[in-house]
Coordinates of C-alpha atoms in Angstrom, one line a residue:
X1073 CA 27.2 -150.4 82.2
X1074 CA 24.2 -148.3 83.5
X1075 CA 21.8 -147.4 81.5
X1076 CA 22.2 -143.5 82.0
X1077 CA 19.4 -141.3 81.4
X1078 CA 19.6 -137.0 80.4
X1079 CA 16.3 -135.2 81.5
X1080 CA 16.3 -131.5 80.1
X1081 CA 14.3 -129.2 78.6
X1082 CA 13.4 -125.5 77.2
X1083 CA 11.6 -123.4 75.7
X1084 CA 11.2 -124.2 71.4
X1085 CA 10.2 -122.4 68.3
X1086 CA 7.2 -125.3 68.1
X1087 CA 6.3 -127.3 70.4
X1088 CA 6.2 -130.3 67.5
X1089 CA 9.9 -129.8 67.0
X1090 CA 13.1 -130.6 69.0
X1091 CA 14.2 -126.6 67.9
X1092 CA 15.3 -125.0 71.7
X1093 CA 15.3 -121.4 71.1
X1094 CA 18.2 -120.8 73.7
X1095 CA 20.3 -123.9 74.3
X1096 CA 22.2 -121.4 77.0
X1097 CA 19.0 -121.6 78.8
X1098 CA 18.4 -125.2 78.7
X1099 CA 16.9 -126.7 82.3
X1100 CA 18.8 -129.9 83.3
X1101 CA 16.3 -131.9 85.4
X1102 CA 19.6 -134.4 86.0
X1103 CA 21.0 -137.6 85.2
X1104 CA 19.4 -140.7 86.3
X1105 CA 20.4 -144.4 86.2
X1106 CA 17.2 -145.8 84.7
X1107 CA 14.6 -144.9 82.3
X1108 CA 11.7 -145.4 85.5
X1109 CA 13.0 -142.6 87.0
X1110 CA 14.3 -140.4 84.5
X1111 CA 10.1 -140.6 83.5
X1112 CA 9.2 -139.5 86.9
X1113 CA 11.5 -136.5 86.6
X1114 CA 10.3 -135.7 83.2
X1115 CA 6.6 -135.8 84.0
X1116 CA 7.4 -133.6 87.1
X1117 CA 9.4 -130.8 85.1
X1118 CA 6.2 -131.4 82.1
X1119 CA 3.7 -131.0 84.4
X1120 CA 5.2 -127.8 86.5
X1121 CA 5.4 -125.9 82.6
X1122 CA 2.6 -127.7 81.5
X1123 CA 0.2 -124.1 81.0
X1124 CA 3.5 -123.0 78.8
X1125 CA 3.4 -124.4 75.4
X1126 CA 6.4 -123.2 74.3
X1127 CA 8.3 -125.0 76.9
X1128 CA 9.5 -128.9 76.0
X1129 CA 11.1 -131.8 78.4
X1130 CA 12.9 -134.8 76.8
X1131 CA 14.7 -137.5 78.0
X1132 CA 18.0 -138.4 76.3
X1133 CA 19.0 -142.2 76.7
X1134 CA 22.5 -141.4 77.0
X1135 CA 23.9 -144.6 77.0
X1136 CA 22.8 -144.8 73.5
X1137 CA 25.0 -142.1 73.2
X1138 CA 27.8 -143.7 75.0
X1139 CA 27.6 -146.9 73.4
X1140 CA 26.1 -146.9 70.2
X1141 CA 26.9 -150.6 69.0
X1142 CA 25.3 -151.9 72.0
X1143 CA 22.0 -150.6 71.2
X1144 CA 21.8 -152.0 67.8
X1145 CA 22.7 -155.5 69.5

């Protein structure tokens, strides 16, 4: 199975939290099929907000999601 990989992000109540303000607004960067280049896109979408402190990027290792047993094995 690929090891899929969520890149979004928003704006948040704090900027220490994971607390999106407006999940309707979320930005999906995409879905990538590693963690390499899900980083890339991360640190792109980071950097282009980074003078906005409200605003937060994550990436989601979705086949954790997917799969849950396989990532405790």
């Amino acid at each position: 199975m690929s090891k899929l990989h969520l890149v979004f992000g928003g704006r948040v109540s704090d900027p220490q939290t994971l607390d999106f303000i407006d999940p309707a607004h979320l930005e999906v960067v995409g879905i990538f099929a590693d963690y390499e280049t899900a980083e890339k896109a991360w640190r792109s979408a980071a950097q282009r907000t980074v003078d906005d402190a409200e605003m937060k990027f994550v990436v989601v290792h979705l086949h954790r999601l997917l799969e849950p047993d396989a990532a405790t094995a």
